[in-house]
Amino acid sequence: IYAILIFGFVACLGFISSCGYGDETTMQPTPSGPVEPTLNSIQSNIFNISCALSGCHAGPNLQQGMSLEKGKAFSNLVNVPSKEVPSLFRVKSSDSANSYLVQKIEGRAAKGDRMPRKRPPLTSEQIQAIKTWIDNGAQSN
């Protein structure tokens, strides 16, 4: 029975590590509730948990030079050309359909991986909150 328990524990650790949850430096709090279509809510419930992580979009080694840390996300997203596809803005204010961020989180971008890459995909509700925020003018609120 001890062998079964140890095997189960080791298998569980392997699964957690492969999903990007095993490193204590990337552990983040879980969302506190539904995501509202405001930058503050998106920051707290999505970016801080799934994106603004060391080695991703926080810290010294930013992917695509884009910080999604609190206080930096807006200036790195709204009306800023994507580095992967410079003809598209990361967030095109009032136009979620042509915002590269939406293409990335929906997994339909012409280049690169679906985001977030080291975390589970965003839920349809989370994606809709981001799209609504963008379509409502992508305000810094």
C-alpha atoms as a PDB file:
ATOM      1  CA  ILE A   1       0.000   0.000   0.000  1.00  0.00           C
ATOM      2  CA  TYR A   2       2.905   2.357   0.698  1.00  0.00           C
ATOM      3  CA  ALA A   3       4.220   1.802  -2.824  1.00  0.00           C
ATOM      4  CA  ILE A   4       0.836   2.760  -4.266  1.00  0.00           C
ATOM      5  CA  LEU A   5       0.685   5.917  -2.126  1.00  0.00           C
ATOM      6  CA  ILE A   6       4.221   6.924  -3.059  1.00  0.00           C
ATOM      7  CA  PHE A   7       3.576   6.237  -6.756  1.00  0.00           C
ATOM      8  CA  GLY A   8       0.387   8.326  -6.621  1.00  0.00           C
ATOM      9  CA  PHE A   9       2.192  11.182  -4.872  1.00  0.00           C
ATOM     10  CA  VAL A  10       5.072  11.154  -7.381  1.00  0.00           C
ATOM     11  CA  ALA A  11       2.649  10.989 -10.329  1.00  0.00           C
ATOM     12  CA  CYS A  12       0.705  13.919  -8.897  1.00  0.00           C
ATOM     13  CA  LEU A  13       3.897  15.981  -8.487  1.00  0.00           C
ATOM     14  CA  GLY A  14       4.878  15.217 -12.066  1.00  0.00           C
ATOM     15  CA  PHE A  15       1.477  16.361 -13.325  1.00  0.00           C
ATOM     16  CA  ILE A  16       1.597  19.564 -11.289  1.00  0.00           C
ATOM     17  CA  SER A  17       5.117  20.384 -12.483  1.00  0.00           C
ATOM     18  CA  SER A  18       4.246  19.788 -16.122  1.00  0.00           C
ATOM     19  CA  CYS A  19       1.400  22.294 -15.896  1.00  0.00           C
ATOM     20  CA  GLY A  20       3.670  25.018 -14.558  1.00  0.00           C
ATOM     21  CA  TYR A  21       2.328  24.872 -11.006  1.00  0.00           C
ATOM     22  CA  GLY A  22       5.260  23.128  -9.317  1.00  0.00           C
ATOM     23  CA  ASP A  23       7.558  26.137  -8.893  1.00  0.00           C
ATOM     24  CA  GLU A  24       6.783  28.164  -5.779  1.00  0.00           C
ATOM     25  CA  THR A  25       7.847  31.372  -7.542  1.00  0.00           C
ATOM     26  CA  THR A  26       4.944  31.012  -9.982  1.00  0.00           C
ATOM     27  CA  MET A  27       2.233  30.142  -7.458  1.00  0.00           C
ATOM     28  CA  GLN A  28      -0.465  32.799  -7.577  1.00  0.00           C
ATOM     29  CA  PRO A  29      -3.787  33.282  -5.799  1.00  0.00           C
ATOM     30  CA  THR A  30      -6.966  31.999  -7.369  1.00  0.00           C
ATOM     31  CA  PRO A  31      -9.500  34.476  -8.755  1.00  0.00           C
ATOM     32  CA  SER A  32     -11.765  35.993  -6.125  1.00  0.00           C
ATOM     33  CA  GLY A  33     -14.902  35.928  -8.267  1.00  0.00           C
ATOM     34  CA  PRO A  34     -16.252  36.636 -11.723  1.00  0.00           C
ATOM     35  CA  VAL A  35     -14.089  38.777 -13.970  1.00  0.00           C
ATOM     36  CA  GLU A  36     -15.575  42.162 -14.747  1.00  0.00           C
ATOM     37  CA  PRO A  37     -14.766  43.859 -18.082  1.00  0.00           C
ATOM     38  CA  THR A  38     -12.423  46.406 -16.478  1.00  0.00           C
ATOM     39  CA  LEU A  39      -8.655  46.510 -16.523  1.00  0.00           C
ATOM     40  CA  ASN A  40      -8.511  46.338 -12.718  1.00  0.00           C
ATOM     41  CA  SER A  41     -10.577  43.143 -12.622  1.00  0.00           C
ATOM     42  CA  ILE A  42      -8.729  41.591 -15.573  1.00  0.00           C
ATOM     43  CA  GLN A  43      -5.410  42.488 -13.932  1.00  0.00           C
ATOM     44  CA  SER A  44      -6.366  40.910 -10.592  1.00  0.00           C
ATOM     45  CA  ASN A  45      -8.208  37.855 -11.878  1.00  0.00           C
ATOM     46  CA  ILE A  46      -6.312  36.986 -15.066  1.00  0.00           C
ATOM     47  CA  PHE A  47      -3.006  38.785 -15.658  1.00  0.00           C
ATOM     48  CA  ASN A  48      -1.673  38.435 -12.090  1.00  0.00           C
ATOM     49  CA  ILE A  49      -2.585  34.738 -11.999  1.00  0.00           C
ATOM     50  CA  SER A  50      -1.880  33.486 -15.508  1.00  0.00           C
ATOM     51  CA  CYS A  51       0.369  35.988 -17.289  1.00  0.00           C
ATOM     52  CA  ALA A  52       2.430  38.287 -15.039  1.00  0.00           C
ATOM     53  CA  LEU A  53       4.777  35.508 -13.970  1.00  0.00           C
ATOM     54  CA  SER A  54       8.558  35.429 -13.921  1.00  0.00           C
ATOM     55  CA  GLY A  55       9.810  34.206 -17.285  1.00  0.00           C
ATOM     56  CA  CYS A  56       6.516  35.099 -18.956  1.00  0.00           C
ATOM     57  CA  HIS A  57       5.250  38.683 -18.768  1.00  0.00           C
ATOM     58  CA  ALA A  58       6.914  39.817 -15.537  1.00  0.00           C
ATOM     59  CA  GLY A  59      10.422  40.209 -14.224  1.00  0.00           C
ATOM     60  CA  PRO A  60      13.635  40.740 -16.138  1.00  0.00           C
ATOM     61  CA  ASN A  61      13.077  38.217 -18.970  1.00  0.00           C
ATOM     62  CA  LEU A  62       9.838  39.444 -20.532  1.00  0.00           C
ATOM     63  CA  GLN A  63       8.399  37.419 -23.408  1.00  0.00           C
ATOM     64  CA  GLN A  64       8.032  39.670 -26.477  1.00  0.00           C
ATOM     65  CA  GLY A  65       9.176  42.592 -24.283  1.00  0.00           C
ATOM     66  CA  MET A  66       5.670  42.812 -22.803  1.00  0.00           C
ATOM     67  CA  SER A  67       5.051  43.310 -19.092  1.00  0.00           C
ATOM     68  CA  LEU A  68       1.567  42.499 -17.817  1.00  0.00           C
ATOM     69  CA  GLU A  69       2.440  43.488 -14.276  1.00  0.00           C
ATOM     70  CA  LYS A  70       0.124  45.819 -12.379  1.00  0.00           C
ATOM     71  CA  GLY A  71       0.743  49.396 -13.454  1.00  0.00           C
ATOM     72  CA  LYS A  72       2.486  48.301 -16.671  1.00  0.00           C
ATOM     73  CA  ALA A  73      -0.101  46.236 -18.540  1.00  0.00           C
ATOM     74  CA  PHE A  74      -2.082  49.122 -20.046  1.00  0.00           C
ATOM     75  CA  SER A  75       0.946  50.868 -21.570  1.00  0.00           C
ATOM     76  CA  ASN A  76       2.252  47.541 -22.915  1.00  0.00           C
ATOM     77  CA  LEU A  77      -1.050  46.512 -24.499  1.00  0.00           C
ATOM     78  CA  VAL A  78      -3.340  49.270 -25.733  1.00  0.00           C
ATOM     79  CA  ASN A  79      -2.545  50.529 -29.244  1.00  0.00           C
ATOM     80  CA  VAL A  80       0.928  48.938 -29.113  1.00  0.00           C
ATOM     81  CA  PRO A  81       2.015  46.899 -32.153  1.00  0.00           C
ATOM     82  CA  SER A  82       2.580  43.200 -31.541  1.00  0.00           C
ATOM     83  CA  LYS A  83       6.193  42.075 -31.924  1.00  0.00           C
ATOM     84  CA  GLU A  84       5.105  38.800 -33.553  1.00  0.00           C
ATOM     85  CA  VAL A  85       2.705  40.447 -36.020  1.00  0.00           C
ATOM     86  CA  PRO A  86       3.517  44.189 -36.135  1.00  0.00           C
ATOM     87  CA  SER A  87       0.546  44.921 -38.410  1.00  0.00           C
ATOM     88  CA  LEU A  88      -1.745  44.160 -35.439  1.00  0.00           C
ATOM     89  CA  PHE A  89      -2.014  46.026 -32.158  1.00  0.00           C
ATOM     90  CA  ARG A  90      -1.752  43.879 -29.036  1.00  0.00           C
ATOM     91  CA  VAL A  91      -5.031  45.537 -28.025  1.00  0.00           C
ATOM     92  CA  LYS A  92      -6.799  47.618 -30.634  1.00  0.00           C
ATOM     93  CA  SER A  93      -9.062  49.883 -28.617  1.00  0.00           C
ATOM     94  CA  SER A  94     -12.764  49.219 -29.342  1.00  0.00           C
ATOM     95  CA  ASP A  95     -11.924  46.313 -31.695  1.00  0.00           C
ATOM     96  CA  SER A  96     -11.423  42.981 -29.943  1.00  0.00           C
ATOM     97  CA  ALA A  97     -11.748  41.023 -33.208  1.00  0.00           C
ATOM     98  CA  ASN A  98      -8.565  42.686 -34.508  1.00  0.00           C
ATOM     99  CA  SER A  99      -6.642  42.649 -31.224  1.00  0.00           C
ATOM    100  CA  TYR A 100      -3.680  40.276 -31.188  1.00  0.00           C
ATOM    101  CA  LEU A 101      -4.193  39.546 -27.473  1.00  0.00           C
ATOM    102  CA  VAL A 102      -7.616  38.057 -28.218  1.00  0.00           C
ATOM    103  CA  GLN A 103      -6.201  35.974 -31.065  1.00  0.00           C
ATOM    104  CA  LYS A 104      -3.504  34.640 -28.725  1.00  0.00           C
ATOM    105  CA  ILE A 105      -5.854  33.732 -25.853  1.00  0.00           C
ATOM    106  CA  GLU A 106      -8.347  32.134 -28.235  1.00  0.00           C
ATOM    107  CA  GLY A 107      -5.588  30.082 -29.895  1.00  0.00           C
ATOM    108  CA  ARG A 108      -6.136  31.463 -33.381  1.00  0.00           C
ATOM    109  CA  ALA A 109      -3.061  33.672 -33.805  1.00  0.00           C
ATOM    110  CA  ALA A 110      -1.058  33.263 -36.995  1.00  0.00           C
ATOM    111  CA  LYS A 111       2.186  32.955 -35.005  1.00  0.00           C
ATOM    112  CA  GLY A 112       3.285  31.530 -31.699  1.00  0.00           C
ATOM    113  CA  ASP A 113       1.539  29.532 -29.010  1.00  0.00           C
ATOM    114  CA  ARG A 114      -1.851  29.967 -27.413  1.00  0.00           C
ATOM    115  CA  MET A 115      -1.614  32.059 -24.254  1.00  0.00           C
ATOM    116  CA  PRO A 116      -1.219  31.576 -21.412  1.00  0.00           C
ATOM    117  CA  ARG A 117       1.351  28.986 -22.317  1.00  0.00           C
ATOM    118  CA  LYS A 118       2.340  27.711 -18.850  1.00  0.00           C
ATOM    119  CA  ARG A 119      -1.151  27.805 -17.368  1.00  0.00           C
ATOM    120  CA  PRO A 120      -4.525  26.341 -18.297  1.00  0.00           C
ATOM    121  CA  PRO A 121      -6.342  28.146 -21.125  1.00  0.00           C
ATOM    122  CA  LEU A 122      -8.598  30.988 -20.085  1.00  0.00           C
ATOM    123  CA  THR A 123     -12.275  30.189 -19.695  1.00  0.00           C
ATOM    124  CA  SER A 124     -14.841  31.510 -22.157  1.00  0.00           C
ATOM    125  CA  GLU A 125     -16.029  33.890 -19.420  1.00  0.00           C
ATOM    126  CA  GLN A 126     -12.520  35.260 -18.909  1.00  0.00           C
ATOM    127  CA  ILE A 127     -12.027  35.711 -22.656  1.00  0.00           C
ATOM    128  CA  GLN A 128     -15.401  37.438 -22.951  1.00  0.00           C
ATOM    129  CA  ALA A 129     -14.481  39.869 -20.146  1.00  0.00           C
ATOM    130  CA  ILE A 130     -11.282  40.806 -22.008  1.00  0.00           C
ATOM    131  CA  LYS A 131     -13.158  41.204 -25.301  1.00  0.00           C
ATOM    132  CA  THR A 132     -15.843  43.356 -23.674  1.00  0.00           C
ATOM    133  CA  TRP A 133     -13.185  45.531 -22.004  1.00  0.00           C
ATOM    134  CA  ILE A 134     -11.512  46.054 -25.390  1.00  0.00           C
ATOM    135  CA  ASP A 135     -14.799  46.679 -27.244  1.00  0.00           C
ATOM    136  CA  ASN A 136     -15.775  49.215 -24.563  1.00  0.00           C
ATOM    137  CA  GLY A 137     -12.668  51.242 -25.395  1.00  0.00           C
ATOM    138  CA  ALA A 138      -9.921  49.439 -23.429  1.00  0.00           C
ATOM    139  CA  GLN A 139      -9.915  52.030 -20.668  1.00  0.00           C
ATOM    140  CA  SER A 140      -7.290  52.178 -17.919  1.00  0.00           C
ATOM    141  CA  ASN A 141      -9.768  51.627 -15.082  1.00  0.00           C
END
